[in-house]
Amino acid sequence: MNSPIVHEKHTRPEQVEVHMQDVKSRSIRRLGYNPETQQLVIQFYDSLPGLRTVYSPVPQEVVDGLMNAKSMGQYLEENIRYTYDFALIDEDGLVDPEKTRQRRDGEI
């Protein structure tokens, strides 16, 4: 059975910086995007306070699709969640290496 693996290149916390904005969604509280690093940061309503998920590398056109989707949660589920690498970050924007996963072709 294939499963996500720990992303081995993360040996120390790294900072993720994006401007977060509130959005109208039943599942997503806030999100931000850095086009230079292609990092999409999402804070879910059901997440612990301060905990966010960063997906990367997410192309601008995918983020545009998310922002224009009739259902942001459904778009995220169908086009982002199982397609891009992700990491959990804390309230200071630091990546938790123990909660960083890398998706490989055909794994999910």
Backbone as JSON Lines, residues from 0, in Angstrom:
{"i":0,"aa":"M","n":[0.84,-1.18,0.0],"ca":[0.0,0.0,0.0],"c":[0.88,1.24,0.0]}
{"i":1,"aa":"N","n":[0.68,2.11,-0.96],"ca":[1.45,3.34,-1.03],"c":[0.79,4.41,-0.17]}
{"i":2,"aa":"S","n":[1.6,5.21,0.49],"ca":[1.08,6.3,1.31],"c":[2.04,7.48,1.23]}
{"i":3,"aa":"P","n":[1.58,8.67,1.65],"ca":[2.49,9.82,1.63],"c":[3.73,9.54,2.48]}
{"i":4,"aa":"I","n":[4.86,10.1,2.09],"ca":[6.09,9.9,2.83],"c":[6.57,11.21,3.43]}
{"i":5,"aa":"V","n":[7.37,11.12,4.45],"ca":[7.94,12.33,5.03],"c":[8.89,12.93,4.0]}
{"i":6,"aa":"H","n":[8.78,14.22,3.81],"ca":[9.61,14.94,2.84],"c":[11.0,15.11,3.46]}
{"i":7,"aa":"E","n":[11.95,14.32,3.03],"ca":[13.24,14.22,3.68],"c":[14.1,15.47,3.6]}
{"i":8,"aa":"K","n":[13.86,16.37,2.67],"ca":[14.73,17.53,2.54],"c":[14.51,18.56,3.65]}
{"i":9,"aa":"H","n":[13.43,18.46,4.4],"ca":[13.18,19.39,5.49],"c":[13.9,18.92,6.75]}
{"i":10,"aa":"T","n":[15.04,19.53,7.04],"ca":[15.79,19.16,8.23],"c":[15.65,20.21,9.33]}
{"i":11,"aa":"R","n":[15.18,21.38,8.98],"ca":[14.94,22.43,9.98],"c":[13.67,23.17,9.57]}
{"i":12,"aa":"P","n":[13.02,23.82,10.53],"ca":[11.81,24.57,10.18],"c":[12.12,25.64,9.15]}
{"i":13,"aa":"E","n":[11.2,25.86,8.26],"ca":[11.36,26.92,7.28],"c":[10.13,27.81,7.36]}
{"i":14,"aa":"Q","n":[10.32,29.08,7.08],"ca":[9.26,30.07,7.22],"c":[8.42,30.14,5.95]}
{"i":15,"aa":"V","n":[7.11,30.23,6.11],"ca":[6.19,30.41,5.0],"c":[5.48,31.74,5.22]}
{"i":16,"aa":"E","n":[5.6,32.67,4.27],"ca":[4.98,33.97,4.42],"c":[4.06,34.27,3.26]}
{"i":17,"aa":"V","n":[2.8,34.5,3.57],"ca":[1.8,34.93,2.6],"c":[0.81,35.85,3.3]}
{"i":18,"aa":"H","n":[0.15,36.69,2.54],"ca":[-0.93,37.53,3.08],"c":[-2.21,36.71,3.05]}
{"i":19,"aa":"M","n":[-2.8,36.51,4.23],"ca":[-4.02,35.71,4.34],"c":[-5.25,36.61,4.2]}
{"i":20,"aa":"Q","n":[-6.29,36.08,3.54],"ca":[-7.54,36.83,3.39],"c":[-8.72,35.92,3.71]}
{"i":21,"aa":"D","n":[-9.76,36.52,4.29],"ca":[-10.99,35.76,4.57],"c":[-11.68,35.44,3.25]}
{"i":22,"aa":"V","n":[-12.32,34.28,3.18],"ca":[-13.06,33.88,1.98],"c":[-14.44,33.38,2.39]}
{"i":23,"aa":"K","n":[-15.35,33.38,1.43],"ca":[-16.69,32.86,1.67],"c":[-16.73,31.39,1.27]}
{"i":24,"aa":"S","n":[-16.64,30.54,2.29],"ca":[-16.63,29.1,2.07],"c":[-17.09,28.44,3.36]}
{"i":25,"aa":"R","n":[-17.73,27.29,3.25],"ca":[-18.15,26.56,4.45],"c":[-17.01,25.78,5.08]}
{"i":26,"aa":"S","n":[-15.96,25.5,4.31],"ca":[-14.86,24.71,4.86],"c":[-13.56,25.5,5.02]}
{"i":27,"aa":"I","n":[-13.36,26.53,4.21],"ca":[-12.13,27.31,4.23],"c":[-12.39,28.65,4.91]}
{"i":28,"aa":"R","n":[-11.65,28.92,6.0],"ca":[-11.8,30.18,6.71],"c":[-11.01,31.3,6.03]}
{"i":29,"aa":"R","n":[-9.72,31.03,5.75],"ca":[-8.84,32.04,5.16],"c":[-7.88,31.34,4.22]}
{"i":30,"aa":"L","n":[-7.35,32.12,3.26],"ca":[-6.3,31.57,2.4],"c":[-5.38,32.68,1.93]}
{"i":31,"aa":"G","n":[-4.21,32.26,1.48],"ca":[-3.23,33.18,0.93],"c":[-2.41,32.46,-0.12]}
{"i":32,"aa":"Y","n":[-1.81,33.23,-1.01],"ca":[-1.02,32.64,-2.09],"c":[0.2,33.49,-2.36]}
{"i":33,"aa":"N","n":[1.35,32.84,-2.51],"ca":[2.58,33.52,-2.88],"c":[2.95,33.04,-4.28]}
{"i":34,"aa":"P","n":[2.76,33.9,-5.31],"ca":[3.04,33.46,-6.68],"c":[4.51,33.18,-6.96]}
{"i":35,"aa":"E","n":[5.41,33.8,-6.2],"ca":[6.84,33.55,-6.4],"c":[7.23,32.14,-5.97]}
{"i":36,"aa":"T","n":[6.69,31.69,-4.85],"ca":[7.02,30.35,-4.35],"c":[5.96,29.32,-4.72]}
{"i":37,"aa":"Q","n":[4.84,29.79,-5.27],"ca":[3.68,28.97,-5.63],"c":[3.15,28.2,-4.42]}
{"i":38,"aa":"Q","n":[3.14,28.87,-3.26],"ca":[2.61,28.28,-2.04],"c":[1.19,28.79,-1.8]}
{"i":39,"aa":"L","n":[0.27,27.86,-1.67],"ca":[-1.12,28.15,-1.33],"c":[-1.32,27.75,0.12]}
{"i":40,"aa":"V","n":[-1.68,28.72,0.96],"ca":[-1.85,28.48,2.39],"c":[-3.33,28.57,2.72]}
{"i":41,"aa":"I","n":[-3.85,27.55,3.41],"ca":[-5.28,27.49,3.72],"c":[-5.46,27.23,5.21]}
{"i":42,"aa":"Q","n":[-6.36,28.01,5.81],"ca":[-6.79,27.75,7.18],"c":[-8.23,27.27,7.11]}
{"i":43,"aa":"F","n":[-8.46,26.06,7.59],"ca":[-9.79,25.47,7.56],"c":[-10.55,25.82,8.83]}
{"i":44,"aa":"Y","n":[-11.87,25.82,8.74],"ca":[-12.69,26.08,9.92],"c":[-12.48,25.01,10.99]}
{"i":45,"aa":"D","n":[-12.24,23.77,10.58],"ca":[-12.11,22.69,11.55],"c":[-10.68,22.46,12.02]}
{"i":46,"aa":"S","n":[-9.74,23.36,11.67],"ca":[-8.35,23.24,12.1],"c":[-8.19,23.8,13.51]}
{"i":47,"aa":"L","n":[-7.15,23.35,14.19],"ca":[-6.8,23.96,15.47],"c":[-6.43,25.42,15.23]}
{"i":48,"aa":"P","n":[-6.67,26.31,16.2],"ca":[-6.32,27.72,16.02],"c":[-4.85,27.9,15.65]}
{"i":49,"aa":"G","n":[-4.61,28.69,14.64],"ca":[-3.25,28.97,14.19],"c":[-2.65,27.95,13.25]}
{"i":50,"aa":"L","n":[-3.28,26.8,13.1],"ca":[-2.74,25.75,12.24],"c":[-3.25,25.95,10.82]}
{"i":51,"aa":"R","n":[-2.33,25.94,9.86],"ca":[-2.69,26.11,8.46],"c":[-2.0,25.04,7.62]}
{"i":52,"aa":"T","n":[-2.54,24.8,6.44],"ca":[-1.97,23.84,5.51],"c":[-1.42,24.59,4.32]}
{"i":53,"aa":"V","n":[-0.18,24.29,3.94],"ca":[0.42,24.93,2.77],"c":[0.61,23.85,1.7]}
{"i":54,"aa":"Y","n":[0.05,24.13,0.52],"ca":[0.19,23.24,-0.65],"c":[1.18,23.89,-1.61]}
{"i":55,"aa":"S","n":[2.03,23.07,-2.24],"ca":[2.97,23.62,-3.21],"c":[3.56,22.51,-4.08]}
{"i":56,"aa":"P","n":[4.04,22.85,-5.25],"ca":[3.88,24.12,-5.95],"c":[2.52,24.14,-6.68]}
{"i":57,"aa":"V","n":[1.73,25.14,-6.39],"ca":[0.39,25.26,-6.98],"c":[0.43,26.41,-8.01]}
{"i":58,"aa":"P","n":[0.17,26.12,-9.28],"ca":[0.19,27.18,-10.31],"c":[-0.92,28.22,-10.09]}
{"i":59,"aa":"Q","n":[-0.67,29.41,-10.55],"ca":[-1.62,30.52,-10.41],"c":[-2.99,30.17,-10.98]}
{"i":60,"aa":"E","n":[-3.04,29.46,-12.11],"ca":[-4.34,29.15,-12.72],"c":[-5.19,28.22,-11.84]}
{"i":61,"aa":"V","n":[-4.54,27.38,-11.05],"ca":[-5.28,26.51,-10.13],"c":[-5.84,27.35,-8.98]}
{"i":62,"aa":"V","n":[-5.06,28.3,-8.48],"ca":[-5.54,29.2,-7.43],"c":[-6.69,30.05,-7.94]}
{"i":63,"aa":"D","n":[-6.58,30.54,-9.18],"ca":[-7.67,31.3,-9.79],"c":[-8.93,30.45,-9.87]}
{"i":64,"aa":"G","n":[-8.79,29.18,-10.23],"ca":[-9.93,28.27,-10.28],"c":[-10.57,28.11,-8.91]}
{"i":65,"aa":"L","n":[-9.74,28.01,-7.87],"ca":[-10.24,27.9,-6.5],"c":[-11.03,29.15,-6.11]}
{"i":66,"aa":"M","n":[-10.46,30.31,-6.39],"ca":[-11.1,31.58,-6.01],"c":[-12.42,31.8,-6.75]}
{"i":67,"aa":"N","n":[-12.55,31.26,-7.94],"ca":[-13.76,31.46,-8.76],"c":[-14.74,30.29,-8.69]}
{"i":68,"aa":"A","n":[-14.42,29.28,-7.91],"ca":[-15.25,28.08,-7.85],"c":[-16.57,28.36,-7.13]}
{"i":69,"aa":"K","n":[-17.62,27.7,-7.58],"ca":[-18.92,27.8,-6.91],"c":[-18.81,27.22,-5.5]}
{"i":70,"aa":"S","n":[-18.06,26.12,-5.36],"ca":[-17.8,25.51,-4.05],"c":[-16.29,25.38,-3.89]}
{"i":71,"aa":"M","n":[-15.71,26.23,-3.04],"ca":[-14.26,26.2,-2.85],"c":[-13.82,24.87,-2.24]}
{"i":72,"aa":"G","n":[-14.6,24.34,-1.3],"ca":[-14.26,23.07,-0.68],"c":[-14.22,21.93,-1.67]}
{"i":73,"aa":"Q","n":[-15.19,21.89,-2.56],"ca":[-15.25,20.84,-3.58],"c":[-14.09,20.99,-4.56]}
{"i":74,"aa":"Y","n":[-13.8,22.22,-4.98],"ca":[-12.69,22.46,-5.91],"c":[-11.37,22.02,-5.26]}
{"i":75,"aa":"L","n":[-11.19,22.38,-3.99],"ca":[-9.98,21.99,-3.27],"c":[-9.85,20.47,-3.24]}
{"i":76,"aa":"E","n":[-10.93,19.8,-2.92],"ca":[-10.93,18.34,-2.83],"c":[-10.59,17.69,-4.18]}
{"i":77,"aa":"E","n":[-11.16,18.21,-5.25],"ca":[-11.0,17.6,-6.57],"c":[-9.72,18.01,-7.3]}
{"i":78,"aa":"N","n":[-9.17,19.19,-7.0],"ca":[-8.06,19.71,-7.81],"c":[-6.76,20.0,-7.07]}
{"i":79,"aa":"I","n":[-6.8,20.01,-5.74],"ca":[-5.6,20.42,-4.99],"c":[-5.19,19.4,-3.94]}
{"i":80,"aa":"R","n":[-6.1,19.0,-3.09],"ca":[-5.79,18.2,-1.9],"c":[-4.97,16.95,-2.21]}
{"i":81,"aa":"Y","n":[-5.29,16.23,-3.26],"ca":[-4.6,14.98,-3.57],"c":[-3.61,15.11,-4.73]}
{"i":82,"aa":"T","n":[-3.32,16.35,-5.12],"ca":[-2.44,16.58,-6.26],"c":[-1.11,17.2,-5.87]}
{"i":83,"aa":"Y","n":[-1.1,18.05,-4.85],"ca":[0.1,18.82,-4.52],"c":[0.67,18.42,-3.16]}
{"i":84,"aa":"D","n":[2.0,18.6,-3.03],"ca":[2.66,18.39,-1.74],"c":[2.02,19.31,-0.72]}
{"i":85,"aa":"F","n":[2.07,18.92,0.55],"ca":[1.53,19.79,1.58],"c":[2.33,19.69,2.87]}
{"i":86,"aa":"A","n":[2.19,20.71,3.71],"ca":[2.81,20.73,5.03],"c":[1.89,21.49,5.96]}
{"i":87,"aa":"L","n":[1.95,21.16,7.23],"ca":[1.2,21.91,8.24],"c":[2.13,22.97,8.82]}
{"i":88,"aa":"I","n":[1.61,24.17,9.0],"ca":[2.4,25.24,9.57],"c":[1.69,25.79,10.8]}
{"i":89,"aa":"D","n":[2.48,26.3,11.75],"ca":[1.93,26.81,12.99],"c":[1.61,28.3,12.88]}
{"i":90,"aa":"E","n":[1.19,28.88,14.0],"ca":[0.78,30.29,14.01],"c":[1.92,31.24,13.67]}
{"i":91,"aa":"D","n":[3.17,30.81,13.8],"ca":[4.32,31.64,13.45],"c":[4.73,31.44,11.99]}
{"i":92,"aa":"G","n":[4.02,30.58,11.26],"ca":[4.35,30.33,9.87],"c":[5.48,29.35,9.68]}
{"i":93,"aa":"L","n":[5.82,28.59,10.73],"ca":[6.92,27.64,10.63],"c":[6.4,26.26,10.22]}
{"i":94,"aa":"V","n":[7.08,25.65,9.28],"ca":[6.74,24.31,8.81],"c":[7.12,23.3,9.88]}
{"i":95,"aa":"D","n":[6.24,22.37,10.16],"ca":[6.52,21.27,11.07],"c":[7.03,20.1,10.22]}
{"i":96,"aa":"P","n":[8.34,19.8,10.28],"ca":[8.89,18.73,9.43],"c":[8.23,17.38,9.64]}
{"i":97,"aa":"E","n":[7.69,17.13,10.82],"ca":[7.04,15.86,11.09],"c":[5.68,15.76,10.41]}
{"i":98,"aa":"K","n":[5.14,16.9,9.99],"ca":[3.82,16.9,9.35],"c":[3.91,17.39,7.91]}
{"i":99,"aa":"T","n":[5.05,17.16,7.29],"ca":[5.27,17.52,5.9],"c":[5.21,16.25,5.07]}
{"i":100,"aa":"R","n":[4.44,16.28,4.03],"ca":[4.29,15.09,3.18],"c":[4.56,15.47,1.73]}
{"i":101,"aa":"Q","n":[5.12,14.54,1.03],"ca":[5.37,14.74,-0.4],"c":[4.63,13.66,-1.15]}
{"i":102,"aa":"R","n":[3.89,14.07,-2.14],"ca":[3.15,13.11,-2.95],"c":[4.02,12.74,-4.16]}
{"i":103,"aa":"R","n":[4.05,11.45,-4.46],"ca":[4.79,10.98,-5.63],"c":[3.79,10.48,-6.65]}
{"i":104,"aa":"D","n":[4.16,10.53,-7.91],"ca":[3.26,10.09,-8.98],"c":[2.71,8.72,-8.68]}
{"i":105,"aa":"G","n":[1.38,8.61,-8.77],"ca":[0.71,7.33,-8.61],"c":[0.47,6.88,-7.18]}
{"i":106,"aa":"E","n":[0.87,7.68,-6.19],"ca":[0.72,7.25,-4.81],"c":[-0.69,7.45,-4.28]}
{"i":107,"aa":"I","n":[-1.35,8.47,-4.72],"ca":[-2.68,8.73,-4.15],"c":[-3.72,8.72,-5.23]}
